[in-house]
């Protein structure tokens, strides 16, 4: 709570939008409070025909076009399509992961 209102949220958003644009994305979609995200240009104007796999509040599904018209006629289920950020398995087998079946506590030698 101490850090609210310092502009951290806005700075993170501006950075994320700049990176998304630089990577060639046409639009950004999020679930959030419209009164907050409106300041960045997000609206529900073109998300009415989009849906998510689970339950969600329709008025919180917001979109922002990075390329004009990118969300024109957008419809259907939103599903993950990008590469996962983190690998699902460790990249290297560590000593700990190899010996997972070994006893956790080794008795002291007398
Ligand atoms: C929303 C949140 C990310 C903003 O982070 P922050 O670093 O305080 O944001 P900023 O400093 O850039 O902006 C603060 C401004 O946003 C406004 N604001 C914060 N939450 C808001 C909301 N839910 N609706 C409308 N305005 C909101 C503040 O009143 C303040 O307004 P001001 O610029 O007129 O003074 C942060 O308050 C937070 O994590 N809130 C709890 C979770 C949440 O509500 N997430 C958004 C929905 S998923």
Coordinates of N, CA and C and ligand atoms in Angstrom, one line a residue:
X1 N 0.8 -1.2 0.0 CA 0.0 0.0 0.0 C 0.9 1.3 0.0
X2 N 2.0 1.2 0.6 CA 2.9 2.4 0.7 C 3.3 2.9 -0.6
X3 N 3.4 2.0 -1.6 CA 3.9 2.3 -2.9 C 2.9 2.7 -4.0
X4 N 1.6 2.7 -3.5 CA 0.5 3.0 -4.5 C 0.6 4.5 -4.8
X5 N 0.2 4.8 -6.0 CA 0.1 6.2 -6.4 C 1.4 6.9 -6.8
X6 N 2.5 6.1 -6.8 CA 3.8 6.7 -7.2 C 4.1 6.6 -8.7
X7 N 3.1 6.0 -9.4 CA 3.4 5.9 -10.8 C 4.0 4.6 -11.3
X8 N 4.2 3.7 -10.3 CA 4.9 2.4 -10.6 C 4.0 1.6 -11.6
X9 N 2.7 1.6 -11.3 CA 1.7 0.8 -12.2 C 1.8 1.4 -13.6
X10 N 1.7 2.7 -13.7 CA 1.8 3.3 -15.0 C 3.1 3.1 -15.7
X11 N 4.2 3.1 -15.0 CA 5.5 2.9 -15.6 C 5.6 1.5 -16.1
X12 N 5.1 0.5 -15.3 CA 5.1 -0.9 -15.8 C 4.2 -1.1 -17.0
X13 N 3.1 -0.4 -17.0 CA 2.2 -0.6 -18.2 C 2.8 0.1 -19.4
X14 N 3.4 1.3 -19.3 CA 4.0 1.9 -20.4 C 5.1 1.0 -21.0
X15 N 5.9 0.5 -20.1 CA 7.0 -0.4 -20.5 C 6.5 -1.6 -21.3
X16 N 5.5 -2.3 -20.7 CA 4.9 -3.5 -21.3 C 4.3 -3.2 -22.6
X17 N 3.6 -2.0 -22.8 CA 3.0 -1.7 -24.0 C 4.1 -1.4 -25.1
X18 N 5.2 -0.7 -24.7 CA 6.2 -0.4 -25.6 C 6.9 -1.7 -26.1
X19 N 7.1 -2.6 -25.2 CA 7.7 -3.9 -25.6 C 6.8 -4.7 -26.5
X20 N 5.5 -4.7 -26.2 CA 4.6 -5.4 -27.0 C 4.5 -4.8 -28.4
X21 N 4.6 -3.5 -28.5 CA 4.6 -2.8 -29.8 C 5.8 -3.1 -30.6
X22 N 7.0 -3.1 -29.9 CA 8.3 -3.4 -30.5 C 8.3 -4.8 -31.1
X23 N 7.6 -5.7 -30.4 CA 7.6 -7.1 -30.8 C 6.6 -7.3 -31.9
X24 N 5.9 -6.3 -32.3 CA 5.0 -6.4 -33.5 C 3.6 -6.9 -33.1
X25 N 3.2 -6.8 -31.8 CA 1.9 -7.2 -31.5 C 0.9 -6.2 -31.9
X26 N -0.3 -6.6 -32.4 CA -1.3 -5.6 -32.8 C -2.2 -5.0 -31.7
X27 N -2.3 -5.8 -30.6 CA -3.2 -5.3 -29.6 C -2.8 -6.0 -28.3
X28 N -3.3 -5.4 -27.2 CA -3.1 -6.0 -25.8 C -4.5 -6.2 -25.2
X29 N -4.8 -7.3 -24.6 CA -6.1 -7.6 -24.0 C -5.8 -7.9 -22.5
X30 N -6.6 -7.4 -21.6 CA -6.4 -7.7 -20.2 C -7.8 -7.8 -19.5
X31 N -7.7 -8.3 -18.3 CA -8.9 -8.3 -17.4 C -8.5 -7.3 -16.3
X32 N -9.3 -6.2 -16.1 CA -9.0 -5.3 -15.1 C -10.0 -4.2 -14.9
X33 N -9.8 -3.4 -14.0 CA -10.7 -2.3 -13.7 C -10.7 -1.2 -14.8
X34 N -11.8 -1.1 -15.5 CA -11.8 -0.1 -16.6 C -11.5 1.3 -16.1
X35 N -11.9 1.7 -15.0 CA -11.6 3.1 -14.5 C -10.1 3.4 -14.4
X36 N -9.4 2.3 -14.1 CA -7.9 2.5 -14.0 C -7.3 2.4 -15.4
X37 N -7.6 1.3 -16.2 CA -6.9 1.0 -17.4 C -7.4 2.0 -18.6
X38 N -8.5 2.7 -18.4 CA -8.9 3.7 -19.4 C -7.8 4.7 -19.7
X39 N -7.0 5.0 -18.6 CA -6.0 6.1 -18.8 C -4.9 5.7 -19.8
X40 N -4.8 4.4 -20.0 CA -3.8 3.9 -21.0 C -4.5 3.7 -22.4
X41 N -5.8 3.8 -22.5 CA -6.5 3.7 -23.7 C -7.3 2.4 -23.8
X42 N -7.3 1.6 -22.7 CA -8.0 0.3 -22.8 C -9.5 0.6 -22.7
X43 N -10.3 -0.1 -23.5 CA -11.8 0.0 -23.4 C -12.4 -1.4 -23.8
X44 N -13.6 -1.6 -23.5 CA -14.3 -2.8 -23.8 C -15.0 -2.7 -25.1
X45 N -14.7 -1.6 -25.9 CA -15.5 -1.4 -27.1 C -15.4 -2.5 -28.1
X46 N -14.2 -3.2 -28.2 CA -14.0 -4.2 -29.3 C -13.8 -5.6 -28.7
X47 N -14.1 -5.8 -27.4 CA -13.9 -7.1 -26.8 C -15.2 -7.9 -26.6
X48 N -16.3 -7.3 -27.0 CA -17.7 -7.9 -26.8 C -17.9 -9.3 -27.3
X49 N -17.1 -9.6 -28.4 CA -17.3 -10.9 -29.0 C -16.2 -11.9 -28.6
X50 N -15.4 -11.5 -27.7 CA -14.3 -12.3 -27.2 C -14.7 -13.0 -25.9
X51 N -14.1 -14.2 -25.6 CA -14.4 -14.9 -24.4 C -13.2 -15.5 -23.9
X52 N -13.2 -16.0 -22.6 CA -12.1 -16.7 -21.9 C -12.6 -18.1 -21.5
X53 N -11.7 -19.0 -21.3 CA -12.1 -20.4 -20.9 C -12.9 -20.4 -19.6
X54 N -12.6 -19.6 -18.7 CA -13.4 -19.6 -17.4 C -14.4 -18.5 -17.3
X55 N -14.9 -18.4 -16.1 CA -15.9 -17.3 -15.8 C -15.1 -16.0 -15.7
X56 N -15.7 -14.9 -16.2 CA -15.1 -13.6 -16.1 C -16.1 -12.5 -16.2
X57 N -15.8 -11.4 -15.7 CA -16.7 -10.2 -15.8 C -16.5 -9.5 -17.1
X58 N -17.5 -9.5 -17.9 CA -17.4 -9.0 -19.3 C -16.9 -7.5 -19.3
X59 N -17.4 -6.7 -18.3 CA -17.0 -5.3 -18.4 C -15.5 -5.1 -18.0
X60 N -14.9 -6.2 -17.5 CA -13.4 -6.1 -17.2 C -12.5 -6.6 -18.3
X61 N -13.1 -7.1 -19.4 CA -12.3 -7.6 -20.5 C -12.1 -6.4 -21.4
X62 N -10.8 -5.9 -21.4 CA -10.5 -4.7 -22.1 C -9.4 -4.9 -23.1
X63 N -9.5 -4.1 -24.1 CA -8.5 -4.2 -25.2 C -7.9 -2.8 -25.5
X64 N -6.7 -2.9 -26.1 CA -6.0 -1.7 -26.5 C -5.3 -2.0 -27.8
X65 N -5.6 -1.3 -28.9 CA -5.0 -1.5 -30.2 C -3.6 -0.8 -30.2
X66 N -2.6 -1.6 -30.6 CA -1.3 -1.0 -30.8 C -1.2 -0.6 -32.3
X67 N -1.9 -1.3 -33.1 CA -2.0 -1.1 -34.5 C -3.5 -0.8 -34.8
X68 N -3.8 0.4 -35.4 CA -5.2 0.8 -35.6 C -6.0 -0.3 -36.3
X69 N -7.1 -0.6 -35.7 CA -8.0 -1.6 -36.4 C -7.7 -3.1 -36.1
X70 N -6.6 -3.3 -35.3 CA -6.2 -4.7 -35.0 C -7.3 -5.5 -34.3
X71 N -8.2 -4.9 -33.6 CA -9.2 -5.6 -32.9 C -10.6 -5.5 -33.6
X72 N -10.6 -4.9 -34.8 CA -11.8 -4.9 -35.6 C -12.3 -6.3 -35.9
X73 N -13.5 -6.6 -35.5 CA -14.1 -7.9 -35.8 C -13.6 -9.0 -35.0
X74 N -12.8 -8.7 -33.9 CA -12.2 -9.8 -33.1 C -13.3 -10.6 -32.4
X75 N -13.2 -11.9 -32.5 CA -14.2 -12.7 -31.8 C -13.5 -14.1 -31.5
X76 N -14.2 -14.8 -30.5 CA -13.8 -16.1 -30.2 C -13.1 -16.2 -28.8
X77 N -12.6 -17.4 -28.6 CA -12.0 -17.8 -27.3 C -10.5 -17.3 -27.3
X78 N -10.1 -16.6 -26.2 CA -8.7 -16.2 -26.0 C -8.0 -17.4 -25.4
X79 N -6.9 -17.9 -26.1 CA -6.2 -19.0 -25.5 C -4.7 -18.6 -25.6
X80 N -3.8 -19.2 -24.8 CA -2.4 -18.9 -24.8 C -1.8 -19.4 -26.1
X81 N -1.0 -18.6 -26.8 CA -0.4 -19.0 -28.0 C 1.1 -18.8 -28.0
X82 N 1.7 -18.1 -27.1 CA 3.1 -17.8 -27.1 C 3.9 -18.8 -26.4
X83 N 5.2 -18.7 -26.5 CA 6.1 -19.6 -25.8 C 6.0 -19.4 -24.3
X84 N 6.1 -20.5 -23.5 CA 6.1 -20.3 -22.1 C 7.3 -19.5 -21.6
X85 N 7.0 -18.6 -20.6 CA 8.1 -17.8 -20.1 C 9.2 -18.6 -19.4
X86 N 8.7 -19.6 -18.6 CA 9.7 -20.4 -17.9 C 9.6 -21.8 -18.4
X87 N 10.8 -22.5 -18.4 CA 10.7 -23.9 -18.8 C 9.9 -24.7 -17.8
X88 N 9.2 -25.7 -18.2 CA 8.4 -26.5 -17.3 C 9.3 -27.4 -16.4
X89 N 10.4 -27.9 -17.0 CA 11.4 -28.7 -16.2 C 12.7 -27.9 -16.1
X90 N 13.4 -28.3 -15.0 CA 14.8 -27.6 -14.9 C 15.6 -27.9 -16.1
X91 N 16.4 -26.9 -16.6 CA 17.2 -27.0 -17.7 C 18.3 -28.1 -17.5
X92 N 18.8 -28.1 -16.3 CA 19.9 -29.0 -15.9 C 19.4 -29.9 -14.8
X93 N 19.8 -31.2 -14.9 CA 19.5 -32.0 -13.8 C 20.5 -31.7 -12.6
X94 N 19.9 -31.3 -11.5 CA 20.8 -30.9 -10.4 C 21.0 -32.1 -9.5
X95 N 22.0 -32.1 -8.7 CA 22.3 -33.2 -7.8 C 21.0 -33.4 -6.9
X96 N 20.3 -32.4 -6.5 CA 19.1 -32.6 -5.7 C 18.0 -33.3 -6.4
X97 N 17.8 -33.0 -7.7 CA 16.7 -33.6 -8.4 C 17.1 -35.1 -8.7
X98 N 18.4 -35.4 -8.9 CA 18.8 -36.8 -9.2 C 18.6 -37.7 -8.0
X99 N 18.8 -37.1 -6.8 CA 18.8 -38.0 -5.6 C 17.5 -37.8 -4.8
X100 N 16.4 -37.5 -5.5 CA 15.1 -37.2 -4.8 C 14.7 -38.4 -4.0
X101 N 15.0 -39.6 -4.5 CA 14.5 -40.8 -3.8 C 15.4 -41.2 -2.6
X102 N 16.5 -40.5 -2.5 CA 17.4 -40.8 -1.4 C 16.8 -40.3 -0.1
X103 N 17.1 -41.0 1.1 CA 16.5 -40.5 2.3 C 16.8 -39.0 2.6
X104 N 15.9 -38.3 3.2 CA 16.1 -36.9 3.4 C 17.1 -36.7 4.6
X105 N 17.0 -37.6 5.6 CA 17.9 -37.4 6.7 C 18.9 -38.6 6.8
X106 N 20.1 -38.3 6.8 CA 21.1 -39.4 6.9 C 21.6 -39.5 8.4
X107 N 21.4 -40.7 9.0 CA 21.8 -40.8 10.4 C 23.3 -40.5 10.6
X108 N 23.6 -39.8 11.7 CA 25.0 -39.6 12.0 C 25.7 -40.9 12.3
X109 N 27.0 -40.9 11.9 CA 27.8 -42.0 12.2 C 28.1 -42.0 13.7
X110 N 28.1 -43.2 14.3 CA 28.3 -43.2 15.8 C 29.7 -42.8 16.1
Ligands
LIG1 C1 -4.1 -0.7 -9.8 C2 -2.6 -0.6 -9.4 C3 -1.9 -1.7 -10.2 C4 -2.1 0.8 -9.7 O1 -0.7 0.8 -9.3 P1 0.0 2.2 -8.9 O2 1.4 2.0 -9.0 O3 -0.6 2.8 -7.7 O4 -0.5 3.1 -10.2 P2 -0.1 4.6 -10.5 O5 0.7 5.2 -9.5 O6 0.4 4.5 -11.9 O7 -1.6 5.2 -10.7 C5 -2.3 5.6 -9.5 C6 -3.6 6.2 -10.0 O8 -4.5 5.0 -10.3 C7 -5.7 5.2 -9.6 N1 -6.3 3.9 -9.4 C8 -5.7 2.8 -8.7 N2 -6.6 1.8 -8.8 C9 -7.7 2.2 -9.4 C10 -8.9 1.5 -9.8 N3 -9.1 0.3 -9.4 N4 -9.8 2.2 -10.5 C11 -9.5 3.5 -10.9 N5 -8.4 4.2 -10.6 C12 -7.5 3.5 -9.9 C13 -5.3 5.9 -8.4 O9 -6.4 6.5 -7.8 C14 -4.3 7.0 -8.9 O10 -5.1 8.0 -9.5 P3 -4.4 9.4 -9.8 O11 -3.4 9.2 -10.9 O12 -5.6 10.2 -10.3 O13 -3.9 9.9 -8.5 C15 -2.4 -0.9 -7.9 O14 -3.2 0.1 -7.2 C16 -2.9 -2.3 -7.5 O15 -2.1 -3.2 -7.5 N6 -4.1 -2.4 -7.0 C17 -4.7 -3.7 -6.5 C18 -5.0 -4.7 -7.6 C19 -5.8 -4.1 -8.7 O16 -6.8 -3.3 -8.5 N7 -5.5 -4.4 -10.0 C20 -6.2 -3.9 -11.2 C21 -7.3 -4.8 -11.6 S1 -6.7 -6.3 -12.2

